[in-house]
Amino acid sequence: LSIRRQRQMCIRDSPQVHKIAIVMPDDPGVYSMRDLVVKEINKRNLEIVSREFFKIGTQDFYPILTKVLEKKPDAIECVASIVPWSAGIINSARELGFSGPIYCATPFGDIHQLNHMIKPEYADDIFHGAPDVLGDDMTPIIKDLRKLIEKDLKKPMSMENTLCLGALYPLLQAIEEADTFDTEVVAATWEKMEHIDTIFGKGEMAGKELAGINHIVRGPVPYSQIMDGVIEGEIIEE
């Protein structure tokens, strides 16, 4: 859903987008996401004009972006990233004259940290499938966690603070439903649960269409963007 939403946002705000450049880490862990991104791009009859992979630890993105921009893309897709890479790609692309949308199917990293690392004049047309955890539309469980983080750590909450809770919260529900810690019983119970909450709202067990077994918790997708230096976010119901 986040990929689909980003295509919609990209086309809505930049109807001239037809050619996409993929700039992503050379990491086997995100190849499956890359394949989904490519599938979605092809489904919409958009053209992939460049695919560039960078090594983990890359800091200088100018050579990569120089090569990419020779292909005249209308938009850049990063597939997966962390804040230092995201800022490097965005700043480099903008300094080299690229003014189109830049987006990521998975998180760029915490959107507030990213906004601080981007030069102000470049903080525009940036979209990713991750939450603005400081936004007013966050769920009660996120708002409660935010208060704890701010109280105990004396600093603003970041997206990374939600990752552990996001994984454990559905598991806790499966354990409670199974009424046991027996892993086999919990797994069998989990697959059959018709309702399961996520930290972003109501979800369900899914995954059979992708992995052949219902071991994936699917729920609302958090989404955020930077437009004219302003962060906007929402939780998208499927």
mmCIF file of C-alpha atoms in Angstrom:
data_model
loop_
_atom_site.group_PDB
_atom_site.id
_atom_site.type_symbol
_atom_site.label_atom_id
_atom_site.label_comp_id
_atom_site.label_asym_id
_atom_site.label_seq_id
_atom_site.Cartn_x
_atom_site.Cartn_y
_atom_site.Cartn_z
ATOM 1 C CA LEU A 1 0.000 0.000 0.000
ATOM 2 C CA SER A 2 2.806 2.440 0.790
ATOM 3 C CA ILE A 3 4.273 1.873 -2.666
ATOM 4 C CA ARG A 4 0.894 2.400 -4.295
ATOM 5 C CA ARG A 5 0.278 5.538 -2.261
ATOM 6 C CA GLN A 6 3.632 7.011 -3.206
ATOM 7 C CA ARG A 7 2.960 6.441 -6.891
ATOM 8 C CA GLN A 8 -0.369 8.253 -6.459
ATOM 9 C CA MET A 9 1.279 11.147 -4.602
ATOM 10 C CA CYS A 10 4.078 11.389 -7.137
ATOM 11 C CA ILE A 11 1.683 11.466 -10.077
ATOM 12 C CA ARG A 12 -0.706 13.863 -8.332
ATOM 13 C CA ASP A 13 1.945 16.413 -7.467
ATOM 14 C CA SER A 14 4.139 15.857 -10.528
ATOM 15 C CA PRO A 15 1.979 14.764 -13.475
ATOM 16 C CA GLN A 16 5.024 15.004 -15.742
ATOM 17 C CA VAL A 17 6.627 11.971 -14.060
ATOM 18 C CA HIS A 18 7.205 9.136 -16.517
ATOM 19 C CA LYS A 19 10.846 8.117 -16.027
ATOM 20 C CA ILE A 20 12.085 6.667 -12.735
ATOM 21 C CA ALA A 21 15.649 6.188 -11.485
ATOM 22 C CA ILE A 22 16.258 3.643 -8.723
ATOM 23 C CA VAL A 23 19.106 4.475 -6.325
ATOM 24 C CA MET A 24 19.353 1.904 -3.545
ATOM 25 C CA PRO A 25 21.795 0.107 -1.218
ATOM 26 C CA ASP A 26 23.411 -3.098 -2.460
ATOM 27 C CA ASP A 27 21.826 -5.112 0.334
ATOM 28 C CA PRO A 28 20.166 -8.521 -0.240
ATOM 29 C CA GLY A 29 17.812 -7.727 2.611
ATOM 30 C CA VAL A 30 15.927 -5.207 0.475
ATOM 31 C CA TYR A 31 15.961 -7.005 -2.867
ATOM 32 C CA SER A 32 12.426 -8.306 -2.304
ATOM 33 C CA MET A 33 11.237 -4.744 -1.738
ATOM 34 C CA ARG A 34 13.050 -3.686 -4.905
ATOM 35 C CA ASP A 35 11.154 -6.349 -6.846
ATOM 36 C CA LEU A 36 7.837 -5.056 -5.514
ATOM 37 C CA VAL A 37 8.787 -1.496 -6.420
ATOM 38 C CA VAL A 38 9.730 -2.528 -9.953
ATOM 39 C CA LYS A 39 6.447 -4.437 -10.275
ATOM 40 C CA GLU A 40 4.453 -1.373 -9.216
ATOM 41 C CA ILE A 41 6.380 0.921 -11.571
ATOM 42 C CA ASN A 42 5.798 -1.406 -14.515
ATOM 43 C CA LYS A 43 2.125 -1.792 -13.626
ATOM 44 C CA ARG A 44 1.703 1.959 -14.097
ATOM 45 C CA ASN A 45 3.523 2.021 -17.436
ATOM 46 C CA LEU A 46 6.319 4.144 -16.012
ATOM 47 C CA GLU A 47 9.839 3.670 -17.339
ATOM 48 C CA ILE A 48 12.865 2.741 -15.248
ATOM 49 C CA VAL A 49 15.752 4.607 -16.854
ATOM 50 C CA SER A 50 18.477 3.840 -14.314
ATOM 51 C CA ARG A 51 19.237 1.322 -11.548
ATOM 52 C CA GLU A 52 22.181 2.192 -9.338
ATOM 53 C CA PHE A 53 23.316 0.231 -6.273
ATOM 54 C CA PHE A 54 25.653 1.756 -3.710
ATOM 55 C CA LYS A 55 27.819 -0.070 -1.196
ATOM 56 C CA ILE A 56 26.994 -0.038 2.494
ATOM 57 C CA GLY A 57 29.076 2.757 4.025
ATOM 58 C CA THR A 58 28.916 5.034 0.993
ATOM 59 C CA GLN A 59 29.202 8.710 1.927
ATOM 60 C CA ASP A 60 29.873 10.437 -1.397
ATOM 61 C CA PHE A 61 26.799 10.176 -3.625
ATOM 62 C CA TYR A 62 27.894 12.708 -6.243
ATOM 63 C CA PRO A 63 29.405 10.138 -8.658
ATOM 64 C CA ILE A 64 26.281 7.967 -8.419
ATOM 65 C CA LEU A 65 23.844 10.840 -8.865
ATOM 66 C CA THR A 66 25.880 12.321 -11.707
ATOM 67 C CA LYS A 67 25.553 9.025 -13.558
ATOM 68 C CA VAL A 68 21.857 8.736 -12.708
ATOM 69 C CA LEU A 69 20.956 12.238 -13.828
ATOM 70 C CA GLU A 70 22.535 11.656 -17.220
ATOM 71 C CA LYS A 71 19.459 9.485 -17.875
ATOM 72 C CA LYS A 72 17.140 12.468 -17.262
ATOM 73 C CA PRO A 73 14.784 10.842 -14.732
ATOM 74 C CA ASP A 74 11.619 12.603 -13.622
ATOM 75 C CA ALA A 75 11.730 11.014 -10.153
ATOM 76 C CA ILE A 76 14.132 9.069 -7.936
ATOM 77 C CA GLU A 77 13.116 5.984 -5.925
ATOM 78 C CA CYS A 78 15.409 4.934 -3.073
ATOM 79 C CA VAL A 79 13.586 1.671 -2.129
ATOM 80 C CA ALA A 80 15.248 1.462 1.328
ATOM 81 C CA SER A 81 17.496 3.791 3.248
ATOM 82 C CA ILE A 82 18.728 5.281 6.512
ATOM 83 C CA VAL A 83 18.962 8.978 7.353
ATOM 84 C CA PRO A 84 22.655 9.536 6.375
ATOM 85 C CA TRP A 85 22.144 7.905 2.975
ATOM 86 C CA SER A 86 18.826 9.678 2.448
ATOM 87 C CA ALA A 87 20.283 13.097 3.215
ATOM 88 C CA GLY A 88 23.297 12.386 1.019
ATOM 89 C CA ILE A 89 21.171 11.321 -1.918
ATOM 90 C CA ILE A 90 18.719 14.204 -1.592
ATOM 91 C CA ASN A 91 21.325 16.924 -1.082
ATOM 92 C CA SER A 92 23.538 15.586 -3.880
ATOM 93 C CA ALA A 93 20.686 15.230 -6.350
ATOM 94 C CA ARG A 94 19.399 18.720 -5.643
ATOM 95 C CA GLU A 95 22.875 20.286 -5.842
ATOM 96 C CA LEU A 96 23.291 18.646 -9.224
ATOM 97 C CA GLY A 97 20.091 20.306 -10.416
ATOM 98 C CA PHE A 98 17.462 17.605 -9.926
ATOM 99 C CA SER A 99 14.146 19.169 -8.895
ATOM 100 C CA GLY A 100 11.767 16.213 -9.219
ATOM 101 C CA PRO A 101 10.224 14.115 -6.445
ATOM 102 C CA ILE A 102 12.413 11.774 -4.408
ATOM 103 C CA TYR A 103 10.718 8.940 -2.584
ATOM 104 C CA CYS A 104 11.284 5.695 -0.760
ATOM 105 C CA ALA A 105 8.997 2.664 -0.479
ATOM 106 C CA THR A 106 10.317 1.999 3.022
ATOM 107 C CA PRO A 107 11.548 4.613 5.519
ATOM 108 C CA PHE A 108 14.114 7.233 4.601
ATOM 109 C CA GLY A 109 14.663 7.155 8.345
ATOM 110 C CA ASP A 110 13.029 9.447 10.883
ATOM 111 C CA ILE A 111 11.440 12.240 8.863
ATOM 112 C CA HIS A 112 12.349 14.942 11.405
ATOM 113 C CA GLN A 113 15.995 13.883 11.569
ATOM 114 C CA LEU A 114 16.078 13.831 7.782
ATOM 115 C CA ASN A 115 14.553 17.300 7.531
ATOM 116 C CA HIS A 116 17.298 18.650 9.786
ATOM 117 C CA MET A 117 20.013 17.110 7.593
ATOM 118 C CA ILE A 118 18.651 18.382 4.288
ATOM 119 C CA LYS A 119 19.588 21.861 3.173
ATOM 120 C CA PRO A 120 16.435 23.982 3.638
ATOM 121 C CA GLU A 121 16.237 24.906 -0.019
ATOM 122 C CA TYR A 122 16.185 21.199 -0.932
ATOM 123 C CA ALA A 123 13.451 20.101 1.520
ATOM 124 C CA ASP A 124 10.625 19.643 -0.968
ATOM 125 C CA ASP A 125 8.920 16.824 -2.895
ATOM 126 C CA ILE A 126 10.192 14.101 -0.543
ATOM 127 C CA PHE A 127 7.900 11.130 0.158
ATOM 128 C CA HIS A 128 8.322 7.891 2.121
ATOM 129 C CA GLY A 129 6.354 5.028 3.633
ATOM 130 C CA ALA A 130 6.991 5.754 7.302
ATOM 131 C CA PRO A 131 5.341 7.712 10.099
ATOM 132 C CA ASP A 132 5.695 11.201 11.397
ATOM 133 C CA VAL A 133 5.670 9.934 14.980
ATOM 134 C CA LEU A 134 5.312 13.484 16.283
ATOM 135 C CA GLY A 135 2.179 14.093 14.221
ATOM 136 C CA ASP A 136 -1.223 14.739 15.751
ATOM 137 C CA ASP A 137 -2.838 11.861 13.843
ATOM 138 C CA MET A 138 -0.775 9.165 15.550
ATOM 139 C CA THR A 139 -2.611 6.386 17.412
ATOM 140 C CA PRO A 140 -2.993 6.455 21.216
ATOM 141 C CA ILE A 141 -0.331 3.778 21.707
ATOM 142 C CA ILE A 142 2.207 5.878 19.760
ATOM 143 C CA LYS A 143 1.266 9.011 21.690
ATOM 144 C CA ASP A 144 1.675 7.122 24.987
ATOM 145 C CA LEU A 145 5.081 5.845 23.901
ATOM 146 C CA ARG A 146 6.038 9.372 22.872
ATOM 147 C CA LYS A 147 5.334 10.638 26.406
ATOM 148 C CA LEU A 148 7.489 7.868 27.911
ATOM 149 C CA ILE A 149 10.355 8.551 25.518
ATOM 150 C CA GLU A 150 10.298 12.279 26.182
ATOM 151 C CA LYS A 151 10.093 11.735 29.952
ATOM 152 C CA ASP A 152 12.800 9.062 30.259
ATOM 153 C CA LEU A 153 15.214 10.046 27.479
ATOM 154 C CA LYS A 154 14.655 13.803 27.627
ATOM 155 C CA LYS A 155 14.504 14.092 23.863
ATOM 156 C CA PRO A 156 11.887 13.921 21.113
ATOM 157 C CA MET A 157 10.666 10.518 20.004
ATOM 158 C CA SER A 158 11.986 9.191 16.686
ATOM 159 C CA MET A 159 10.649 6.624 14.260
ATOM 160 C CA GLU A 160 13.212 4.059 15.444
ATOM 161 C CA ASN A 161 11.586 4.081 18.900
ATOM 162 C CA THR A 162 8.507 2.409 17.406
ATOM 163 C CA LEU A 163 10.239 -0.527 15.704
ATOM 164 C CA CYS A 164 10.526 -2.875 18.671
ATOM 165 C CA LEU A 165 7.018 -2.099 19.884
ATOM 166 C CA GLY A 166 5.654 -2.592 16.388
ATOM 167 C CA ALA A 167 7.076 -6.121 16.285
ATOM 168 C CA LEU A 168 6.196 -7.162 19.829
ATOM 169 C CA TYR A 169 2.663 -5.779 20.028
ATOM 170 C CA PRO A 170 1.067 -8.278 17.571
ATOM 171 C CA LEU A 171 3.110 -11.119 19.108
ATOM 172 C CA LEU A 172 1.771 -10.259 22.555
ATOM 173 C CA GLN A 173 -1.777 -10.525 21.221
ATOM 174 C CA ALA A 174 -1.031 -13.944 19.735
ATOM 175 C CA ILE A 175 0.408 -15.158 23.068
ATOM 176 C CA GLU A 176 -2.656 -13.877 24.902
ATOM 177 C CA GLU A 177 -4.987 -15.524 22.380
ATOM 178 C CA ALA A 178 -3.122 -18.835 22.647
ATOM 179 C CA ASP A 179 -2.870 -18.523 26.434
ATOM 180 C CA THR A 180 0.570 -20.127 26.356
ATOM 181 C CA PHE A 181 4.211 -19.406 25.598
ATOM 182 C CA ASP A 182 4.518 -22.624 23.569
ATOM 183 C CA THR A 183 5.945 -21.319 20.289
ATOM 184 C CA GLU A 184 4.241 -23.899 18.067
ATOM 185 C CA VAL A 185 0.844 -23.226 19.611
ATOM 186 C CA VAL A 186 1.371 -19.463 19.392
ATOM 187 C CA ALA A 187 2.369 -19.743 15.711
ATOM 188 C CA ALA A 188 -0.673 -21.871 14.894
ATOM 189 C CA THR A 189 -2.939 -19.468 16.782
ATOM 190 C CA TRP A 190 -1.398 -16.444 15.099
ATOM 191 C CA GLU A 191 -2.157 -17.748 11.605
ATOM 192 C CA LYS A 192 -5.857 -18.168 12.438
ATOM 193 C CA MET A 193 -6.469 -14.844 14.171
ATOM 194 C CA GLU A 194 -9.087 -12.853 12.282
ATOM 195 C CA HIS A 195 -8.381 -9.602 14.122
ATOM 196 C CA ILE A 196 -5.058 -8.303 15.361
ATOM 197 C CA ASP A 197 -4.093 -4.759 16.255
ATOM 198 C CA THR A 198 -0.963 -2.981 15.058
ATOM 199 C CA ILE A 199 0.534 0.132 16.589
ATOM 200 C CA PHE A 200 -1.009 2.102 13.723
ATOM 201 C CA GLY A 201 -4.510 0.604 13.894
ATOM 202 C CA LYS A 202 -6.555 -2.500 13.168
ATOM 203 C CA GLY A 203 -4.783 -5.214 11.211
ATOM 204 C CA GLU A 204 -5.090 -8.785 10.038
ATOM 205 C CA MET A 205 -2.949 -11.823 9.401
ATOM 206 C CA ALA A 206 -1.916 -12.065 5.769
ATOM 207 C CA GLY A 207 0.983 -13.052 3.558
ATOM 208 C CA LYS A 208 -0.340 -16.144 1.837
ATOM 209 C CA GLU A 209 -0.333 -14.355 -1.503
ATOM 210 C CA LEU A 210 3.328 -13.389 -1.024
ATOM 211 C CA ALA A 211 4.907 -16.116 1.074
ATOM 212 C CA GLY A 212 2.405 -18.987 0.950
ATOM 213 C CA ILE A 213 1.626 -18.734 4.664
ATOM 214 C CA ASN A 214 -0.179 -16.223 6.849
ATOM 215 C CA HIS A 215 2.805 -15.023 8.856
ATOM 216 C CA ILE A 216 2.599 -11.330 7.994
ATOM 217 C CA VAL A 217 0.664 -8.775 10.042
ATOM 218 C CA ARG A 218 -0.914 -6.346 7.607
ATOM 219 C CA GLY A 219 -2.472 -3.122 8.789
ATOM 220 C CA PRO A 220 -2.732 0.622 8.139
ATOM 221 C CA VAL A 221 0.333 2.194 6.555
ATOM 222 C CA PRO A 222 1.969 5.285 8.063
ATOM 223 C CA TYR A 223 3.050 7.771 5.427
ATOM 224 C CA SER A 224 4.833 11.116 5.572
ATOM 225 C CA GLN A 225 6.355 13.709 3.301
ATOM 226 C CA ILE A 226 8.295 16.961 3.256
ATOM 227 C CA MET A 227 6.806 19.734 1.139
ATOM 228 C CA ASP A 228 8.369 23.209 1.188
ATOM 229 C CA GLY A 229 10.204 22.281 4.382
ATOM 230 C CA VAL A 230 6.995 21.273 6.148
ATOM 231 C CA ILE A 231 6.477 17.704 7.390
ATOM 232 C CA GLU A 232 3.054 16.190 6.785
ATOM 233 C CA GLY A 233 1.947 12.710 7.748
ATOM 234 C CA GLU A 234 -1.060 10.439 7.794
ATOM 235 C CA ILE A 235 -2.047 6.863 8.514
ATOM 236 C CA ILE A 236 -3.537 5.288 5.409
ATOM 237 C CA GLU A 237 -6.277 2.691 5.781
ATOM 238 C CA GLU A 238 -6.201 0.038 3.074
#
